[in-house]
Short mmCIF file of C-alpha atoms and ligand atoms in Angstrom, two decimals:
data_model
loop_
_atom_site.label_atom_id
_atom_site.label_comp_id
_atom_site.label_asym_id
_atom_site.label_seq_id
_atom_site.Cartn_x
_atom_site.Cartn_y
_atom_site.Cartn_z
CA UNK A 1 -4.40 16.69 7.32
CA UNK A 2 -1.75 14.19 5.74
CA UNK A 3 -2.02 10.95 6.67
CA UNK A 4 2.05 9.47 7.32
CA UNK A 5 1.77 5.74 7.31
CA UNK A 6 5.21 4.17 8.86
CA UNK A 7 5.60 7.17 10.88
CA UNK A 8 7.71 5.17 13.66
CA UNK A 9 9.78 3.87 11.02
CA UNK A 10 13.41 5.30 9.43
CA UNK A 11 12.30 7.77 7.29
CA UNK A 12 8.94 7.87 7.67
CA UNK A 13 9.83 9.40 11.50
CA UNK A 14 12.43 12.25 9.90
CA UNK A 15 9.55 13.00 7.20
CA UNK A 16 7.00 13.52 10.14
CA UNK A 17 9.07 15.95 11.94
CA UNK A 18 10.05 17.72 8.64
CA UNK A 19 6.28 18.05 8.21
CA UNK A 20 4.88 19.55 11.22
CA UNK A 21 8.13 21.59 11.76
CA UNK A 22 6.31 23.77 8.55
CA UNK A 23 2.74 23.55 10.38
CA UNK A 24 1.25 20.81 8.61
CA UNK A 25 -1.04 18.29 10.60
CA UNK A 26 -0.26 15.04 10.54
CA UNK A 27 -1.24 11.89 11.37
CA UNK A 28 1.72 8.98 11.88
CA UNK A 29 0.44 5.57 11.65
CA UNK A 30 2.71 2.29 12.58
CA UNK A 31 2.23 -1.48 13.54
CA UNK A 32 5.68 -1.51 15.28
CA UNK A 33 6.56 -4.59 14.23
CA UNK A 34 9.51 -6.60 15.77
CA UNK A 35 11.39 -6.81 12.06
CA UNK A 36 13.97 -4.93 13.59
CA UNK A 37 14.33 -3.69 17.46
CA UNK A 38 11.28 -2.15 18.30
CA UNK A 39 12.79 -0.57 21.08
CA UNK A 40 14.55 1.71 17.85
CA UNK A 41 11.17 2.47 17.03
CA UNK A 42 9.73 3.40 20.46
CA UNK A 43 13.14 5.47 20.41
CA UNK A 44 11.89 7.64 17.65
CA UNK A 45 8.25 7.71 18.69
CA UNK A 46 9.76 8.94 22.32
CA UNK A 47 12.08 11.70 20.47
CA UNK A 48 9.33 12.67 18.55
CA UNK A 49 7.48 13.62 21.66
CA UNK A 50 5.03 10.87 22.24
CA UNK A 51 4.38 9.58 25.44
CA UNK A 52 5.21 5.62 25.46
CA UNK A 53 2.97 4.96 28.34
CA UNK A 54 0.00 6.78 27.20
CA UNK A 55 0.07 5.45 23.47
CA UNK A 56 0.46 2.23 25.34
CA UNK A 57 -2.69 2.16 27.26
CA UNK A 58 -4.77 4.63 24.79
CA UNK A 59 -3.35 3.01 21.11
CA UNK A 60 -3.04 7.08 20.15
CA UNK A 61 -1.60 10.43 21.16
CA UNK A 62 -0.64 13.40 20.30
CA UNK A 63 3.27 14.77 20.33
CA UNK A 64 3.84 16.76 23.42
CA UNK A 65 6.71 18.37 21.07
CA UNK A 66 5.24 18.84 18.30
CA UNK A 67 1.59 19.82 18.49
CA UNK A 68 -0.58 18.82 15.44
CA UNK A 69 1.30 15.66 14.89
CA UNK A 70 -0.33 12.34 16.15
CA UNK A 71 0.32 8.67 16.26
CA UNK A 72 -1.87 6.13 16.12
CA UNK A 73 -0.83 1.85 16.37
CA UNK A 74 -2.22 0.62 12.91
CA UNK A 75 -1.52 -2.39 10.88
CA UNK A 76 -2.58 -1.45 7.09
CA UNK A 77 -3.79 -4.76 6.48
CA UNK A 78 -6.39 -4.44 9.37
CA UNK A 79 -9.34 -3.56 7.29
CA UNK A 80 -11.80 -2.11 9.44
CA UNK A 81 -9.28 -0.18 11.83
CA UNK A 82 -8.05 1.78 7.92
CA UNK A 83 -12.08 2.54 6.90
CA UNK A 84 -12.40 3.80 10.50
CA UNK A 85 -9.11 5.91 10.53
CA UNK A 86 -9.84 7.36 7.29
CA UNK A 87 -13.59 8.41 8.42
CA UNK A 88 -12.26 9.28 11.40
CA UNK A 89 -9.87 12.29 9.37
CA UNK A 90 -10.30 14.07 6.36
CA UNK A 91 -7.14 13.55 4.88
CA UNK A 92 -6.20 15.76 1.52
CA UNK A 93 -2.89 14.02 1.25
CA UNK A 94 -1.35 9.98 1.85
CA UNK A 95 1.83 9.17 2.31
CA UNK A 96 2.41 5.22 2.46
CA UNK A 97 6.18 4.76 3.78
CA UNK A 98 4.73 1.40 5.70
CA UNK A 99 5.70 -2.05 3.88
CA UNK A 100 8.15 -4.78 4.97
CA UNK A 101 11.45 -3.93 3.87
CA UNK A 102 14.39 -6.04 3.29
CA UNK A 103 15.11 -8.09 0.62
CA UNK A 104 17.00 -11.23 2.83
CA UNK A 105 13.90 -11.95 4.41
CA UNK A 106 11.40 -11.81 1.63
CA UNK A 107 13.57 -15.29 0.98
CA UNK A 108 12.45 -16.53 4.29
CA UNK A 109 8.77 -14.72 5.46
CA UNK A 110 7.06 -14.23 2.10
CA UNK A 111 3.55 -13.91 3.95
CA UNK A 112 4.84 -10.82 5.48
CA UNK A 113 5.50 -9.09 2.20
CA UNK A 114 1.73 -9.96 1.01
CA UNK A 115 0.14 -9.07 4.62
CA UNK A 116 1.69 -5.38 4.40
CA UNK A 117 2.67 -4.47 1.12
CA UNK A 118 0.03 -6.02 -0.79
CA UNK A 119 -3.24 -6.51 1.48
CA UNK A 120 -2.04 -3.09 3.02
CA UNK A 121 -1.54 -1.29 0.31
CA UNK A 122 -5.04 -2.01 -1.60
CA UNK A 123 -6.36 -0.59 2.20
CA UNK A 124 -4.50 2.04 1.61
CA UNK A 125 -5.41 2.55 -2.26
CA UNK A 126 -9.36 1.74 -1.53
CA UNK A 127 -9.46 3.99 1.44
CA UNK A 128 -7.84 7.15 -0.53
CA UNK A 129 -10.63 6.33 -3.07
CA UNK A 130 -13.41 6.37 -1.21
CA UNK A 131 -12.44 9.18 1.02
CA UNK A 132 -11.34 11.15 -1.99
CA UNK A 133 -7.60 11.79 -1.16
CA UNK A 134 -6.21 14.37 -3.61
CA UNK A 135 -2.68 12.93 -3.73
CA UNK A 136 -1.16 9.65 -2.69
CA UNK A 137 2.33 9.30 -2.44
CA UNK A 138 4.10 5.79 -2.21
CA UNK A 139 7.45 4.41 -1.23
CA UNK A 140 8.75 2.40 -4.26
CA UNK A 141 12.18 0.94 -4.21
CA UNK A 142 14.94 0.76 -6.21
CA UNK A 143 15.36 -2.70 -6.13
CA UNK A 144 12.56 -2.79 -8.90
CA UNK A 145 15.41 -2.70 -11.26
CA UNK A 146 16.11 -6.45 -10.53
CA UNK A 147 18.20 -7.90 -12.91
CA UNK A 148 18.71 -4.91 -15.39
CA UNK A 149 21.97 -3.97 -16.10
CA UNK A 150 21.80 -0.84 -17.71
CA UNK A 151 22.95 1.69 -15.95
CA UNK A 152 21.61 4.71 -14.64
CA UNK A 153 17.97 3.03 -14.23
CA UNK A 154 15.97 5.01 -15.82
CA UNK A 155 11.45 5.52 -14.79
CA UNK A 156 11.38 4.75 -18.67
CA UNK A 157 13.25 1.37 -18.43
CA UNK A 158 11.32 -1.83 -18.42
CA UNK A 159 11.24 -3.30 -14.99
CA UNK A 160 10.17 -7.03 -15.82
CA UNK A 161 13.06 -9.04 -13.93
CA UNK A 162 12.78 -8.31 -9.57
CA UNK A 163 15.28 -10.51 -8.22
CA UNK A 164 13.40 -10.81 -4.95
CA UNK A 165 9.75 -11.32 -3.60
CA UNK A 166 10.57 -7.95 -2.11
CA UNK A 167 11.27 -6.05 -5.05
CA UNK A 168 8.10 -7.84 -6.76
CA UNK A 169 5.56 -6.40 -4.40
CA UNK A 170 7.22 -2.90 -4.67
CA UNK A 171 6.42 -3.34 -7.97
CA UNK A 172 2.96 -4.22 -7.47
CA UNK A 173 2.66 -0.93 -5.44
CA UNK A 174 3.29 0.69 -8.62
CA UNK A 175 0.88 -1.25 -10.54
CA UNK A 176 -2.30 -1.09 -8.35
CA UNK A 177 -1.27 2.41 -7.96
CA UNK A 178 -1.70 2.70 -11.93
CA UNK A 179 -5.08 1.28 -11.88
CA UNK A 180 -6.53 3.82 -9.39
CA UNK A 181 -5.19 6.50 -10.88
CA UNK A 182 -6.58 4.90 -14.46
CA UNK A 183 -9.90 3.74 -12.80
CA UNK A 184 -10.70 6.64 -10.37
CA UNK A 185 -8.20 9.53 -11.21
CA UNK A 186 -6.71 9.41 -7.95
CA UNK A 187 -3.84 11.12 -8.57
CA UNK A 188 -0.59 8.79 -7.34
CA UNK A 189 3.11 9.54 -6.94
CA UNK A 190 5.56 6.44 -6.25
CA UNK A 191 9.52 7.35 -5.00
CA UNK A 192 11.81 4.65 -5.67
CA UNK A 193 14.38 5.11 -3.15
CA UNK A 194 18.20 3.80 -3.71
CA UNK A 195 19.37 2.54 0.01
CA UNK A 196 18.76 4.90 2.16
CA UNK A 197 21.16 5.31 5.25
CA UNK A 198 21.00 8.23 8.02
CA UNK A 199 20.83 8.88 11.78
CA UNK A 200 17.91 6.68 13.37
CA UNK A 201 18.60 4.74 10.13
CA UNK A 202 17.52 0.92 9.79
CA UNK A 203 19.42 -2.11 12.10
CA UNK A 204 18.91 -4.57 9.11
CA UNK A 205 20.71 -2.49 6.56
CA UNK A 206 24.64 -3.29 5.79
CA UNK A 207 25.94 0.18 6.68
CA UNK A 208 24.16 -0.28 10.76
CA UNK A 209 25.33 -3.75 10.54
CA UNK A 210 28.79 -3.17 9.57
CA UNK A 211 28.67 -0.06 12.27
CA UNK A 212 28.08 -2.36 15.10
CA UNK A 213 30.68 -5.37 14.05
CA UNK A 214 33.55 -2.87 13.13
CA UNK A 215 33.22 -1.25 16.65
CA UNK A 216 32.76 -5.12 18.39
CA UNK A 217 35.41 -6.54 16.46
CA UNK A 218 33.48 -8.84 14.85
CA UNK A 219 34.12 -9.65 11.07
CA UNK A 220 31.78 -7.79 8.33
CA UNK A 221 30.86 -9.90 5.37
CA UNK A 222 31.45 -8.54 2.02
CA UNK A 223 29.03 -10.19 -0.53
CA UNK A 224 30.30 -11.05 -4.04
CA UNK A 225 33.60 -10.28 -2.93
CA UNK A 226 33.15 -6.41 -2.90
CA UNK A 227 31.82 -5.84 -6.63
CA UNK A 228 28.78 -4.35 -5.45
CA UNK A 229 27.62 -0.85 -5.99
CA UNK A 230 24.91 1.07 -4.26
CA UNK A 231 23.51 4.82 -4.97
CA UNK A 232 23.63 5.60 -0.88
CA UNK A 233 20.99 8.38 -0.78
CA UNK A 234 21.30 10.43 2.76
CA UNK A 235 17.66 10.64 4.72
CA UNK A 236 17.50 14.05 4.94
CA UNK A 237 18.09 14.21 0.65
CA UNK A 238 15.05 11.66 0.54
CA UNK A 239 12.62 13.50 2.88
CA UNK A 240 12.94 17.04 0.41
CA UNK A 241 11.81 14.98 -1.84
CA UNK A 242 9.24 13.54 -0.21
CA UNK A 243 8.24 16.76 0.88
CA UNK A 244 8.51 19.17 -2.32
CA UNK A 245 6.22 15.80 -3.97
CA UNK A 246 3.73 16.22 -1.13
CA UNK A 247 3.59 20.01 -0.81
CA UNK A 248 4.38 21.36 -4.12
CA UNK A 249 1.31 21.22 -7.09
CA UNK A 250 1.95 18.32 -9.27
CA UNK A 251 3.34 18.50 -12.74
CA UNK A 252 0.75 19.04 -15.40
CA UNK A 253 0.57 16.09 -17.19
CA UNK A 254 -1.76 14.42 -19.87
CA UNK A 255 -3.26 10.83 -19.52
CA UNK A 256 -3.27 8.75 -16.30
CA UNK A 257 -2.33 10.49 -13.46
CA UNK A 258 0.54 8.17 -11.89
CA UNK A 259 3.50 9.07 -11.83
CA UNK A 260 7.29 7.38 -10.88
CA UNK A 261 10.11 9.37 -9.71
CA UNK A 262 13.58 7.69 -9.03
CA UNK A 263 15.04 9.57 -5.87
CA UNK A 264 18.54 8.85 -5.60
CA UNK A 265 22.19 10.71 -5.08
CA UNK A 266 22.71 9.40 -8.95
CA UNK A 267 26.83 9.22 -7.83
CA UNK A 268 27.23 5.24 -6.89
CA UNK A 269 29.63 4.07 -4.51
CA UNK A 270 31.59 0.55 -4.73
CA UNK A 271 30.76 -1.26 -1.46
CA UNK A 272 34.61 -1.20 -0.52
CA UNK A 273 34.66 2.42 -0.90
CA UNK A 274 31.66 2.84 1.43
CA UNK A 275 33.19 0.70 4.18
CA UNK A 276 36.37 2.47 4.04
CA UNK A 277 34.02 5.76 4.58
CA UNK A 278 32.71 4.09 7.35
CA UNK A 279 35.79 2.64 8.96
CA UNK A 280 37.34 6.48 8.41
CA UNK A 281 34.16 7.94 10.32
CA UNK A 282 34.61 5.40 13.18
CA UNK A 283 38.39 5.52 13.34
CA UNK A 284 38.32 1.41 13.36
CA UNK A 285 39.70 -0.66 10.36
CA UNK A 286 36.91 -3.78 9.83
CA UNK A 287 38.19 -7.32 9.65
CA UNK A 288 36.42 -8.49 6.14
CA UNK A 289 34.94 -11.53 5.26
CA UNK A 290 35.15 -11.84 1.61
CA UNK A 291 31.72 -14.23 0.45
CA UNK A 292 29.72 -14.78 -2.55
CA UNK A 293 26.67 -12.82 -3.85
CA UNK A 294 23.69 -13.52 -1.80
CA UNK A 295 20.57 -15.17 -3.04
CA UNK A 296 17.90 -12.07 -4.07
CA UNK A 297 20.57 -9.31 -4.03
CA UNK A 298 21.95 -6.99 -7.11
CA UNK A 299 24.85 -5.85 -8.04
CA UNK A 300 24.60 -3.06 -8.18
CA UNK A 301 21.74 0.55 -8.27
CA UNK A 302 22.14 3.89 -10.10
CA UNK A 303 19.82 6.36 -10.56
CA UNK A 304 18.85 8.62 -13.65
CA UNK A 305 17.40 11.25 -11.55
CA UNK A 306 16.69 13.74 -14.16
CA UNK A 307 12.71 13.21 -14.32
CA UNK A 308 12.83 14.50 -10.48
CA UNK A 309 15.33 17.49 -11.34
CA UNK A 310 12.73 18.65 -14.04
CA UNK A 311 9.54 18.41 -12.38
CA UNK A 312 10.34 19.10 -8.82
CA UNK A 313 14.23 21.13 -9.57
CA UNK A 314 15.47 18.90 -6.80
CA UNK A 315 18.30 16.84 -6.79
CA UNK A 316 19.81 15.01 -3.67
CA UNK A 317 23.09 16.96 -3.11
CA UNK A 318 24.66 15.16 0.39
CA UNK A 319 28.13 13.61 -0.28
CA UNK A 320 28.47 10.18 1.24
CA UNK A 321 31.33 11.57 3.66
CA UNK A 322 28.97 14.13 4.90
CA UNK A 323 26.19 11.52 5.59
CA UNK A 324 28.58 8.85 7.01
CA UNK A 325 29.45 11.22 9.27
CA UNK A 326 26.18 12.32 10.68
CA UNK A 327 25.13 8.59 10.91
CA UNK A 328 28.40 7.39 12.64
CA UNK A 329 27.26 10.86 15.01
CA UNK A 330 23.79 9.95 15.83
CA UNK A 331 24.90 5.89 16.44
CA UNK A 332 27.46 6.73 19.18
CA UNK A 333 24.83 9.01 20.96
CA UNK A 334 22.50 6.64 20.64
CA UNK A 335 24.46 3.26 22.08
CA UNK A 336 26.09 5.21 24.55
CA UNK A 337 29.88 5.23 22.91
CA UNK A 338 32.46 7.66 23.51
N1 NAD B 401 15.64 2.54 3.62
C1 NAD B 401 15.86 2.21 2.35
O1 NAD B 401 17.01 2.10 1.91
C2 NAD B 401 14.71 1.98 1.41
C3 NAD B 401 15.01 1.72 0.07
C4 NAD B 401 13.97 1.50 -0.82
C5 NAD B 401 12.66 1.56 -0.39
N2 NAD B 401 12.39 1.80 0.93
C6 NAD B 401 10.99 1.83 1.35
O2 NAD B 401 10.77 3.03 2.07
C7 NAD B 401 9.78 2.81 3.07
C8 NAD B 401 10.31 3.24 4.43
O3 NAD B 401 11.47 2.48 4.70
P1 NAD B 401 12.32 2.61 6.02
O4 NAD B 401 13.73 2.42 5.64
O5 NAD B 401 11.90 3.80 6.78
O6 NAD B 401 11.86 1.27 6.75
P2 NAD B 401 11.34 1.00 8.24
O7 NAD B 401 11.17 -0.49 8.32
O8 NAD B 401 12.21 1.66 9.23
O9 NAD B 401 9.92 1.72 8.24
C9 NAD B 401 8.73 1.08 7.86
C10 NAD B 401 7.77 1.16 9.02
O10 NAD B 401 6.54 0.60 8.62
C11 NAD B 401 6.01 -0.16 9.67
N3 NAD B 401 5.15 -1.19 9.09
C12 NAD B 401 5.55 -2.29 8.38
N4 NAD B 401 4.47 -3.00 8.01
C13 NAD B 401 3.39 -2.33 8.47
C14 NAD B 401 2.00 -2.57 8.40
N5 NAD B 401 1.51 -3.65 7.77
N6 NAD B 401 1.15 -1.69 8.99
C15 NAD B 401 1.63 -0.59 9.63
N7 NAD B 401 2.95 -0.32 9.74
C16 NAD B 401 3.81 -1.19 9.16
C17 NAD B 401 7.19 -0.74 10.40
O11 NAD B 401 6.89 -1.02 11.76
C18 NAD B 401 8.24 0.37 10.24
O12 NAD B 401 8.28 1.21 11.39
C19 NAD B 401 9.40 1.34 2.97
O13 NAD B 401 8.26 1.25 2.17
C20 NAD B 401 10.59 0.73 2.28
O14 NAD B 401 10.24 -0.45 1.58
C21 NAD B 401 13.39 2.02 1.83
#
């Protein structure tokens, strides 16, 4: 049984399909927290077969889709509800996709960060302990990287300067993750994604937001005047990752047994590039705003993803123009647009 925490969520929801669609059982775990529309993540829960009025009254179902894939309403941080979900399962392998993302509001809700990615994540770490998990696998970020400005970020470069409270408590994930592993030999894997964007994919993030101004005429704001750069990494290219990591046998390797893996398309694209991908995709030039460089943000993300290529022999592979047009797809099904 794997244990999917942030099932409800943008990737966590494609990985949980991915999952049981090879026969694996799996339990999906989510708070459903109002960061972003809920009603996004009820959307997901719904297409991934779950009945909204029975999880409502019961707090847990099972996918009438998918058979051997549950849900369960959990907030990591909730102590006793974790020790009594993992007691409840015997789970060989943990997946923690839940935190609170974005790096804007780390500026503004700090507590939130600590509450899920830091409370939740010792649950998580303790629990796997105790119930003798035999892999946990954790969502990093890229954002780690802070200020560094040598480029492609490398596993092997120091990451010493987050930018953001955000990027600091991704990089405590990695750090309590290291102790357990040193302390207890659970064996830990963290992915340190580089923006993900996809169908079902995340209202907060630039690419949704620019989506929805461009096509209501509204202006998009381009931070530090366009000299940004992002490694766009397409959902699907994350979640074989995330699953040859959970599946496959891990690397031999001597010492402590955690390990970091960037995950990235390693092929970054200049933020005016990606919008004119976008505005291509939705046949609509944007009206830009041309602003400074936000407080928290970087300029740019690159990933070395060699370390991945040689111990899994994966690389992501989806061109941005492929992507952009799957997400631009998915977006007009899903708001109703011709
Ligand atoms: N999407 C990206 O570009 C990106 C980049 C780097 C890292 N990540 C990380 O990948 C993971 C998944 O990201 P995503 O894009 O799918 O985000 P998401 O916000 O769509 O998914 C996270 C899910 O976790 C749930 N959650 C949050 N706090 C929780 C808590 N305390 N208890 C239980 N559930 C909780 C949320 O309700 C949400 O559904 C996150 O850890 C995120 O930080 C994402």
């Amino acid at each position: 049984m794997i244990l999917l925490t942030g099932a409800a969520g943008f990737i966590g929801y494609h990985l949980a399909l991915a999952l049981v669609a090879e026969g694996h059982r799996v339990v999906g775990v989510d708070n459903l927290n109002d960061y972003y529309d809920p009603e996004l993540k009820w959307a997901r829960l719904t297409a991934a077969g779950f009945d909204r009025d029975a999880l409502a009254t019961a707090g847990k179902a099972e996918s009438r889709l998918h058979p051997g894939l549950f849900f369960q309403k959990l907030a990591l941080e909730d102590g006793a509800a974790m020790d009594a979900l993992f007691a409840e399962h015997q789970f060989s392998v943990v997946c923690n996709l839940a935190a609170q993302a974005g790096v804007r509001y780390s500026l503004s809700n700090p507590q939130a960060y600590v509450a899920s990615n830091v409370t939740g994540f010792v649950n998580v770490l303790e629990n796997s302990r105790k119930h003798g998990v035999k892999h946990l696998v954790y969502a990093s970020s890229s954002s780690v990287y802070g200020l560094n400005d040598k480029v492609p970020f490398a596993e092997t470069d120091a990451v010493e300067q987050p930018a953001s409270l955000y990027a600091a408590t991704k990089r405590s994930n990695e750090l309590l993750a290291h102790v357990y592993a040193h302390l207890y030999g659970l064996p830990t894997t963290g992915l340190r994604f580089f923006t993900v964007y996809g169908p079902w994919g995340r209202p907060d993030m630039a690419y949704y937001l620019f989506s929805d101004a461009i096509l209501n005429d509204r202006p998009i704001k381009i931070f530090n005047h366009g000299r940004m750069s992002r490694d766009f990494t397409y959902v699907d290219d994350i979640v074989e990752g995330l699953r040859r990591i959970i599946l496959q046998e891990r690397p031999a390797q001597e010492g402590v047994p955690a390990r970091i893996y960037n995950i990235g398309a390693g092929r970054p694209s200049s933020l005016l590039d990606f919008v004119e991908t976008l505005e291509r995709h939705l046949g609509k030039v944007a009206e830009k705003e041309y602003l400074g460089m936000q407080a928290g943000d970087v300029e740019k993300t690159f990933a070395d993803t060699t370390a991945l290529e040689r111990d899994y022999g994966y690389r992501a592979d989806t061109s941005l123009d492929e992507g952009i047009a799957a997400f631009v797809k998915w977006y007009r099904e899903y708001n109703h647009l011709p």
